[in-house]
Amino acid sequence: GESVGLHLPTLSVQEGDNSIINCAYSNSASDYFIWYKQESGKGPQFIIDIRSNMDKRQGQRVTVLLNKTVKHLSLQIAATQPGDSAVYFCAENAGGTSYGKLTFGQGTILTVHP
Amino acid sequence: GAVVSQHPSRVICKSGTSVKIECRSLDFQATTMFWYRQFPKQSLMLMATSNEGSKATYEQGVEKDKFLINHASLTLSTLTVTSAHPEDSSFYICSASASYTETQYFGPGTRLLVL
């Protein structure tokens, strides 16, 4: 379903630490999930995606975990850098007749301190 | 690859005027384009889905006569905010998706301020 965040969750970490950003999704029919990074005043930037037939996928410094049982998605960023500071959104796609249509989560503000 | 542009990046207009925002896929053909609106500190809300050569599908609560969408080619979609009012001030973002993938690539957004 839709979600609107009036007060975005925040996560503050020190440079070099690992970050974990969580997302709960609502539609059990969703079969495709994406994480986006959005810097201030810019459009969302694709980070990594995962399909429902997988529970883990790794990219460069990032890992996405999917737990369909509890409808939970997480993004792990290794060795977080100041340039990772941004708002992170998860998005879900139910597929089927809503092919391509994404529903965004509320977002999490990540702040990385040098 | 997969670059999406928007024009203009910022626009200020008077209340009652109309504003057109362009969304272009620069290096791929986009069968489907999406238009989102984002208010400060909030998430992206889908306004409409646009398929090349057909009428846009609007989300519930989005006025189709106020937000006119045209997707006349595989690389260009336009959003026209008609008779804009201050409450239409927002960040408008488009995304484009090729037919062979579900991945949406987003444009840089257009900041609209209606005075």
PDB file of C-alpha atoms in Angstrom:
ATOM      1  CA  GLY A   1       0.000   0.000   0.000  1.00  0.00           C
ATOM      2  CA  GLU A   2       0.948   3.641   0.022  1.00  0.00           C
ATOM      3  CA  SER A   3       3.101   5.075   2.706  1.00  0.00           C
ATOM      4  CA  VAL A   4       3.832   8.682   3.461  1.00  0.00           C
ATOM      5  CA  GLY A   5       6.462   9.706   5.936  1.00  0.00           C
ATOM      6  CA  LEU A   6       5.994  12.970   7.793  1.00  0.00           C
ATOM      7  CA  HIS A   7       8.883  12.255  10.117  1.00  0.00           C
ATOM      8  CA  LEU A   8      11.478  10.163   8.386  1.00  0.00           C
ATOM      9  CA  PRO A   9      13.446   7.720  10.547  1.00  0.00           C
ATOM     10  CA  THR A  10      17.068   8.686  10.929  1.00  0.00           C
ATOM     11  CA  LEU A  11      20.265   6.710  11.252  1.00  0.00           C
ATOM     12  CA  SER A  12      23.566   8.275  12.251  1.00  0.00           C
ATOM     13  CA  VAL A  13      26.810   6.339  11.912  1.00  0.00           C
ATOM     14  CA  GLN A  14      30.520   6.990  12.006  1.00  0.00           C
ATOM     15  CA  GLU A  15      32.577   6.765   8.858  1.00  0.00           C
ATOM     16  CA  GLY A  16      33.808   3.222   8.403  1.00  0.00           C
ATOM     17  CA  ASP A  17      30.976   1.598  10.338  1.00  0.00           C
ATOM     18  CA  ASN A  18      28.464  -0.699   8.702  1.00  0.00           C
ATOM     19  CA  SER A  19      24.931   0.634   8.252  1.00  0.00           C
ATOM     20  CA  ILE A  20      21.687  -1.304   8.237  1.00  0.00           C
ATOM     21  CA  ILE A  21      18.532   0.335   6.928  1.00  0.00           C
ATOM     22  CA  ASN A  22      15.256  -1.475   7.373  1.00  0.00           C
ATOM     23  CA  CYS A  23      11.998  -1.446   5.485  1.00  0.00           C
ATOM     24  CA  ALA A  24       8.675  -3.165   6.102  1.00  0.00           C
ATOM     25  CA  TYR A  25       6.495  -3.708   3.073  1.00  0.00           C
ATOM     26  CA  SER A  26       2.779  -4.282   3.091  1.00  0.00           C
ATOM     27  CA  ASN A  27       1.848  -6.194  -0.053  1.00  0.00           C
ATOM     28  CA  SER A  28       2.445  -9.931   0.189  1.00  0.00           C
ATOM     29  CA  ALA A  29       1.990 -10.118  -3.605  1.00  0.00           C
ATOM     30  CA  SER A  30       5.040  -7.933  -4.231  1.00  0.00           C
ATOM     31  CA  ASP A  31       7.683  -9.866  -6.104  1.00  0.00           C
ATOM     32  CA  TYR A  32      10.336  -7.297  -6.888  1.00  0.00           C
ATOM     33  CA  PHE A  33      12.061  -4.889  -4.527  1.00  0.00           C
ATOM     34  CA  ILE A  34      14.470  -2.047  -5.071  1.00  0.00           C
ATOM     35  CA  TRP A  35      16.548   0.225  -2.889  1.00  0.00           C
ATOM     36  CA  TYR A  36      17.064   3.813  -3.996  1.00  0.00           C
ATOM     37  CA  LYS A  37      19.349   6.539  -2.677  1.00  0.00           C
ATOM     38  CA  GLN A  38      18.173  10.129  -2.928  1.00  0.00           C
ATOM     39  CA  GLU A  39      20.468  13.040  -2.273  1.00  0.00           C
ATOM     40  CA  SER A  40      19.039  16.453  -1.476  1.00  0.00           C
ATOM     41  CA  GLY A  41      17.408  18.081  -4.491  1.00  0.00           C
ATOM     42  CA  LYS A  42      18.006  15.112  -6.769  1.00  0.00           C
ATOM     43  CA  GLY A  43      16.064  12.190  -8.128  1.00  0.00           C
ATOM     44  CA  PRO A  44      16.342   8.684  -6.668  1.00  0.00           C
ATOM     45  CA  GLN A  45      19.365   6.668  -7.725  1.00  0.00           C
ATOM     46  CA  PHE A  46      19.112   2.891  -8.146  1.00  0.00           C
ATOM     47  CA  ILE A  47      21.277   0.970  -5.680  1.00  0.00           C
ATOM     48  CA  ILE A  48      20.292  -2.676  -5.797  1.00  0.00           C
ATOM     49  CA  ASP A  49      17.282  -4.858  -6.435  1.00  0.00           C
ATOM     50  CA  ILE A  50      16.084  -8.310  -5.456  1.00  0.00           C
ATOM     51  CA  ARG A  51      13.345 -10.632  -6.630  1.00  0.00           C
ATOM     52  CA  SER A  52      11.101 -12.612  -4.334  1.00  0.00           C
ATOM     53  CA  ASN A  53      12.726 -15.921  -5.273  1.00  0.00           C
ATOM     54  CA  MET A  54      15.903 -14.780  -3.526  1.00  0.00           C
ATOM     55  CA  ASP A  55      16.608 -13.858   0.081  1.00  0.00           C
ATOM     56  CA  LYS A  56      19.967 -12.170  -0.354  1.00  0.00           C
ATOM     57  CA  ARG A  57      21.780 -10.262  -3.043  1.00  0.00           C
ATOM     58  CA  GLN A  58      25.119  -8.540  -2.888  1.00  0.00           C
ATOM     59  CA  GLY A  59      26.527  -5.621  -4.778  1.00  0.00           C
ATOM     60  CA  GLN A  60      29.514  -3.412  -4.309  1.00  0.00           C
ATOM     61  CA  ARG A  61      29.568  -2.550  -0.578  1.00  0.00           C
ATOM     62  CA  VAL A  62      25.826  -3.177  -0.377  1.00  0.00           C
ATOM     63  CA  THR A  63      23.739  -6.218   0.484  1.00  0.00           C
ATOM     64  CA  VAL A  64      19.980  -6.526   0.379  1.00  0.00           C
ATOM     65  CA  LEU A  65      18.191  -9.089   2.521  1.00  0.00           C
ATOM     66  CA  LEU A  66      14.604 -10.133   1.969  1.00  0.00           C
ATOM     67  CA  ASN A  67      12.452 -11.914   4.537  1.00  0.00           C
ATOM     68  CA  LYS A  68       9.133 -12.693   2.916  1.00  0.00           C
ATOM     69  CA  THR A  69       7.755 -14.360   6.030  1.00  0.00           C
ATOM     70  CA  VAL A  70       7.672 -11.103   7.932  1.00  0.00           C
ATOM     71  CA  LYS A  71       7.617  -8.846   4.846  1.00  0.00           C
ATOM     72  CA  HIS A  72      10.875  -7.178   5.728  1.00  0.00           C
ATOM     73  CA  LEU A  73      13.652  -5.802   3.580  1.00  0.00           C
ATOM     74  CA  SER A  74      17.018  -4.472   4.688  1.00  0.00           C
ATOM     75  CA  LEU A  75      19.928  -2.699   3.071  1.00  0.00           C
ATOM     76  CA  GLN A  76      23.377  -3.177   4.510  1.00  0.00           C
ATOM     77  CA  ILE A  77      26.122  -0.750   3.579  1.00  0.00           C
ATOM     78  CA  ALA A  78      29.651  -1.813   4.441  1.00  0.00           C
ATOM     79  CA  ALA A  79      32.329   0.673   5.468  1.00  0.00           C
ATOM     80  CA  THR A  80      29.938   3.608   5.262  1.00  0.00           C
ATOM     81  CA  GLN A  81      31.395   6.785   3.806  1.00  0.00           C
ATOM     82  CA  PRO A  82      30.309  10.448   4.112  1.00  0.00           C
ATOM     83  CA  GLY A  83      29.193  10.280   0.484  1.00  0.00           C
ATOM     84  CA  ASP A  84      26.614   7.684   1.508  1.00  0.00           C
ATOM     85  CA  SER A  85      24.714  10.339   3.460  1.00  0.00           C
ATOM     86  CA  ALA A  86      21.290  10.594   1.827  1.00  0.00           C
ATOM     87  CA  VAL A  87      17.699   9.431   2.153  1.00  0.00           C
ATOM     88  CA  TYR A  88      17.222   5.758   1.338  1.00  0.00           C
ATOM     89  CA  PHE A  89      13.936   4.410   0.056  1.00  0.00           C
ATOM     90  CA  CYS A  90      12.785   0.884  -0.476  1.00  0.00           C
ATOM     91  CA  ALA A  91      10.234   0.288  -3.205  1.00  0.00           C
ATOM     92  CA  GLU A  92       8.074  -2.705  -4.040  1.00  0.00           C
ATOM     93  CA  ASN A  93       6.441  -3.867  -7.237  1.00  0.00           C
ATOM     94  CA  ALA A  94       3.506  -6.216  -7.171  1.00  0.00           C
ATOM     95  CA  GLY A  95       3.920  -7.105 -10.825  1.00  0.00           C
ATOM     96  CA  GLY A  96       1.000  -8.590 -12.661  1.00  0.00           C
ATOM     97  CA  THR A  97      -1.360  -5.938 -13.967  1.00  0.00           C
ATOM     98  CA  SER A  98       0.575  -3.236 -12.164  1.00  0.00           C
ATOM     99  CA  TYR A  99       3.694  -4.051 -14.137  1.00  0.00           C
ATOM    100  CA  GLY A 100       6.412  -1.570 -13.319  1.00  0.00           C
ATOM    101  CA  LYS A 101       4.343   0.374 -10.798  1.00  0.00           C
ATOM    102  CA  LEU A 102       6.331   0.989  -7.645  1.00  0.00           C
ATOM    103  CA  THR A 103       5.161   1.770  -4.155  1.00  0.00           C
ATOM    104  CA  PHE A 104       7.769   3.595  -2.102  1.00  0.00           C
ATOM    105  CA  GLY A 105       8.417   3.230   1.589  1.00  0.00           C
ATOM    106  CA  GLN A 106       8.714   6.256   3.812  1.00  0.00           C
ATOM    107  CA  GLY A 107      12.478   6.568   3.603  1.00  0.00           C
ATOM    108  CA  THR A 108      15.329   6.694   6.109  1.00  0.00           C
ATOM    109  CA  ILE A 109      17.759   9.560   6.497  1.00  0.00           C
ATOM    110  CA  LEU A 110      21.327   8.273   6.765  1.00  0.00           C
ATOM    111  CA  THR A 111      23.936  10.656   8.160  1.00  0.00           C
ATOM    112  CA  VAL A 112      27.573   9.596   8.133  1.00  0.00           C
ATOM    113  CA  HIS A 113      29.918  11.493  10.420  1.00  0.00           C
ATOM    114  CA  PRO A 114      33.595  11.760   9.460  1.00  0.00           C
TER     115      PRO A 114
ATOM    116  CA  GLY B   1      23.525   4.056 -19.822  1.00  0.00           C
ATOM    117  CA  ALA B   2      19.928   4.509 -18.630  1.00  0.00           C
ATOM    118  CA  VAL B   3      19.960   8.281 -18.285  1.00  0.00           C
ATOM    119  CA  VAL B   4      16.779  10.231 -17.772  1.00  0.00           C
ATOM    120  CA  SER B   5      16.675  14.010 -17.944  1.00  0.00           C
ATOM    121  CA  GLN B   6      14.098  16.565 -16.902  1.00  0.00           C
ATOM    122  CA  HIS B   7      13.570  20.129 -17.989  1.00  0.00           C
ATOM    123  CA  PRO B   8      13.392  22.574 -16.388  1.00  0.00           C
ATOM    124  CA  SER B   9      15.170  21.751 -13.160  1.00  0.00           C
ATOM    125  CA  ARG B  10      13.474  24.642 -11.384  1.00  0.00           C
ATOM    126  CA  VAL B  11      10.504  26.780 -12.270  1.00  0.00           C
ATOM    127  CA  ILE B  12       8.729  29.608 -10.505  1.00  0.00           C
ATOM    128  CA  CYS B  13       5.350  30.680 -11.795  1.00  0.00           C
ATOM    129  CA  LYS B  14       2.421  32.822 -10.812  1.00  0.00           C
ATOM    130  CA  SER B  15      -0.771  31.306  -9.501  1.00  0.00           C
ATOM    131  CA  GLY B  16      -3.186  30.511 -12.328  1.00  0.00           C
ATOM    132  CA  THR B  17      -0.589  29.887 -14.990  1.00  0.00           C
ATOM    133  CA  SER B  18       0.319  26.549 -16.549  1.00  0.00           C
ATOM    134  CA  VAL B  19       3.708  24.889 -16.406  1.00  0.00           C
ATOM    135  CA  LYS B  20       5.085  22.138 -18.634  1.00  0.00           C
ATOM    136  CA  ILE B  21       7.752  19.732 -17.441  1.00  0.00           C
ATOM    137  CA  GLU B  22       9.611  17.472 -19.871  1.00  0.00           C
ATOM    138  CA  CYS B  23      11.029  14.039 -19.163  1.00  0.00           C
ATOM    139  CA  ARG B  24      13.400  12.412 -21.638  1.00  0.00           C
ATOM    140  CA  SER B  25      15.115   9.048 -21.774  1.00  0.00           C
ATOM    141  CA  LEU B  26      18.445   9.842 -23.389  1.00  0.00           C
ATOM    142  CA  ASP B  27      19.916   6.460 -24.266  1.00  0.00           C
ATOM    143  CA  PHE B  28      17.052   3.996 -24.282  1.00  0.00           C
ATOM    144  CA  GLN B  29      13.490   3.741 -25.458  1.00  0.00           C
ATOM    145  CA  ALA B  30      11.022   4.045 -22.634  1.00  0.00           C
ATOM    146  CA  THR B  31       7.764   2.251 -23.233  1.00  0.00           C
ATOM    147  CA  THR B  32       6.537   3.388 -19.851  1.00  0.00           C
ATOM    148  CA  MET B  33       7.145   6.589 -17.950  1.00  0.00           C
ATOM    149  CA  PHE B  34       5.977   7.440 -14.481  1.00  0.00           C
ATOM    150  CA  TRP B  35       5.342  10.775 -12.801  1.00  0.00           C
ATOM    151  CA  TYR B  36       5.808  11.234  -9.070  1.00  0.00           C
ATOM    152  CA  ARG B  37       5.352  14.100  -6.683  1.00  0.00           C
ATOM    153  CA  GLN B  38       7.393  14.529  -3.545  1.00  0.00           C
ATOM    154  CA  PHE B  39       6.712  17.011  -0.782  1.00  0.00           C
ATOM    155  CA  PRO B  40       9.489  18.008   1.634  1.00  0.00           C
ATOM    156  CA  LYS B  41      10.534  15.270   4.054  1.00  0.00           C
ATOM    157  CA  GLN B  42       8.125  12.842   2.426  1.00  0.00           C
ATOM    158  CA  SER B  43       8.289   9.867   0.155  1.00  0.00           C
ATOM    159  CA  LEU B  44       7.572   9.741  -3.553  1.00  0.00           C
ATOM    160  CA  MET B  45       3.914   9.462  -4.442  1.00  0.00           C
ATOM    161  CA  LEU B  46       3.000   8.076  -7.839  1.00  0.00           C
ATOM    162  CA  MET B  47       0.744  10.417  -9.774  1.00  0.00           C
ATOM    163  CA  ALA B  48       0.323   8.600 -13.063  1.00  0.00           C
ATOM    164  CA  THR B  49       1.667   5.932 -15.378  1.00  0.00           C
ATOM    165  CA  SER B  50       2.180   6.844 -19.000  1.00  0.00           C
ATOM    166  CA  ASN B  51       2.554   4.394 -21.873  1.00  0.00           C
ATOM    167  CA  GLU B  52       3.741   5.601 -25.239  1.00  0.00           C
ATOM    168  CA  GLY B  53       0.871   6.283 -27.604  1.00  0.00           C
ATOM    169  CA  SER B  54      -1.920   5.784 -25.095  1.00  0.00           C
ATOM    170  CA  LYS B  55      -3.671   7.739 -22.373  1.00  0.00           C
ATOM    171  CA  ALA B  56      -2.056   7.979 -18.970  1.00  0.00           C
ATOM    172  CA  THR B  57      -3.407   6.058 -16.006  1.00  0.00           C
ATOM    173  CA  TYR B  58      -3.851   8.300 -12.993  1.00  0.00           C
ATOM    174  CA  GLU B  59      -3.653   7.275  -9.365  1.00  0.00           C
ATOM    175  CA  GLN B  60      -6.624   7.799  -7.116  1.00  0.00           C
ATOM    176  CA  GLY B  61      -6.971  11.403  -6.042  1.00  0.00           C
ATOM    177  CA  VAL B  62      -4.891  12.849  -8.884  1.00  0.00           C
ATOM    178  CA  GLU B  63      -6.901  15.142 -11.148  1.00  0.00           C
ATOM    179  CA  LYS B  64      -6.281  14.207 -14.766  1.00  0.00           C
ATOM    180  CA  ASP B  65      -7.582  17.553 -16.030  1.00  0.00           C
ATOM    181  CA  LYS B  66      -5.148  19.408 -13.824  1.00  0.00           C
ATOM    182  CA  PHE B  67      -2.089  17.267 -14.471  1.00  0.00           C
ATOM    183  CA  LEU B  68      -2.010  16.661 -18.201  1.00  0.00           C
ATOM    184  CA  ILE B  69       0.369  13.956 -19.334  1.00  0.00           C
ATOM    185  CA  ASN B  70       1.484  13.351 -22.891  1.00  0.00           C
ATOM    186  CA  HIS B  71       3.752  10.499 -23.975  1.00  0.00           C
ATOM    187  CA  ALA B  72       3.989  11.016 -27.699  1.00  0.00           C
ATOM    188  CA  SER B  73       7.275   9.234 -28.313  1.00  0.00           C
ATOM    189  CA  LEU B  74       9.429   6.524 -26.784  1.00  0.00           C
ATOM    190  CA  THR B  75      11.838   9.100 -25.407  1.00  0.00           C
ATOM    191  CA  LEU B  76       9.637  11.972 -24.252  1.00  0.00           C
ATOM    192  CA  SER B  77       6.815  12.461 -21.794  1.00  0.00           C
ATOM    193  CA  THR B  78       5.475  15.796 -20.617  1.00  0.00           C
ATOM    194  CA  LEU B  79       3.553  16.804 -17.508  1.00  0.00           C
ATOM    195  CA  THR B  80       1.582  20.034 -17.651  1.00  0.00           C
ATOM    196  CA  VAL B  81       0.342  21.492 -14.402  1.00  0.00           C
ATOM    197  CA  THR B  82      -2.645  23.579 -15.447  1.00  0.00           C
ATOM    198  CA  SER B  83      -3.854  26.598 -13.487  1.00  0.00           C
ATOM    199  CA  ALA B  84      -1.170  26.054 -10.896  1.00  0.00           C
ATOM    200  CA  HIS B  85      -1.782  27.082  -7.298  1.00  0.00           C
ATOM    201  CA  PRO B  86       0.607  27.400  -4.348  1.00  0.00           C
ATOM    202  CA  GLU B  87      -0.416  23.965  -3.052  1.00  0.00           C
ATOM    203  CA  ASP B  88       0.947  22.473  -6.297  1.00  0.00           C
ATOM    204  CA  SER B  89       4.424  23.588  -5.269  1.00  0.00           C
ATOM    205  CA  SER B  90       6.431  20.415  -4.998  1.00  0.00           C
ATOM    206  CA  PHE B  91       9.271  18.337  -6.411  1.00  0.00           C
ATOM    207  CA  TYR B  92       8.097  16.510  -9.533  1.00  0.00           C
ATOM    208  CA  ILE B  93      10.100  13.481 -10.578  1.00  0.00           C
ATOM    209  CA  CYS B  94       9.727  11.275 -13.621  1.00  0.00           C
ATOM    210  CA  SER B  95      11.059   7.802 -14.211  1.00  0.00           C
ATOM    211  CA  ALA B  96      11.357   5.693 -17.315  1.00  0.00           C
ATOM    212  CA  SER B  97      11.286   1.965 -17.842  1.00  0.00           C
ATOM    213  CA  ALA B  98      12.145  -0.002 -20.941  1.00  0.00           C
ATOM    214  CA  SER B  99       9.874  -2.806 -21.927  1.00  0.00           C
ATOM    215  CA  TYR B 100      12.330  -5.587 -21.114  1.00  0.00           C
ATOM    216  CA  THR B 101      13.034  -4.679 -17.515  1.00  0.00           C
ATOM    217  CA  GLU B 102      11.122  -3.493 -14.493  1.00  0.00           C
ATOM    218  CA  THR B 103      13.927  -1.247 -13.340  1.00  0.00           C
ATOM    219  CA  GLN B 104      12.876   2.377 -13.316  1.00  0.00           C
ATOM    220  CA  TYR B 105      15.486   5.021 -13.892  1.00  0.00           C
ATOM    221  CA  PHE B 106      14.697   8.367 -12.409  1.00  0.00           C
ATOM    222  CA  GLY B 107      15.181  11.866 -13.666  1.00  0.00           C
ATOM    223  CA  PRO B 108      16.787  14.556 -11.515  1.00  0.00           C
ATOM    224  CA  GLY B 109      13.464  16.147 -10.637  1.00  0.00           C
ATOM    225  CA  THR B 110      11.848  19.531 -11.221  1.00  0.00           C
ATOM    226  CA  ARG B 111      11.276  21.926  -8.364  1.00  0.00           C
ATOM    227  CA  LEU B 112       8.035  23.860  -8.913  1.00  0.00           C
ATOM    228  CA  LEU B 113       7.236  26.932  -6.865  1.00  0.00           C
ATOM    229  CA  VAL B 114       3.894  28.600  -7.419  1.00  0.00           C
ATOM    230  CA  LEU B 115       3.593  32.109  -6.017  1.00  0.00           C
TER     231      LEU B 115
END
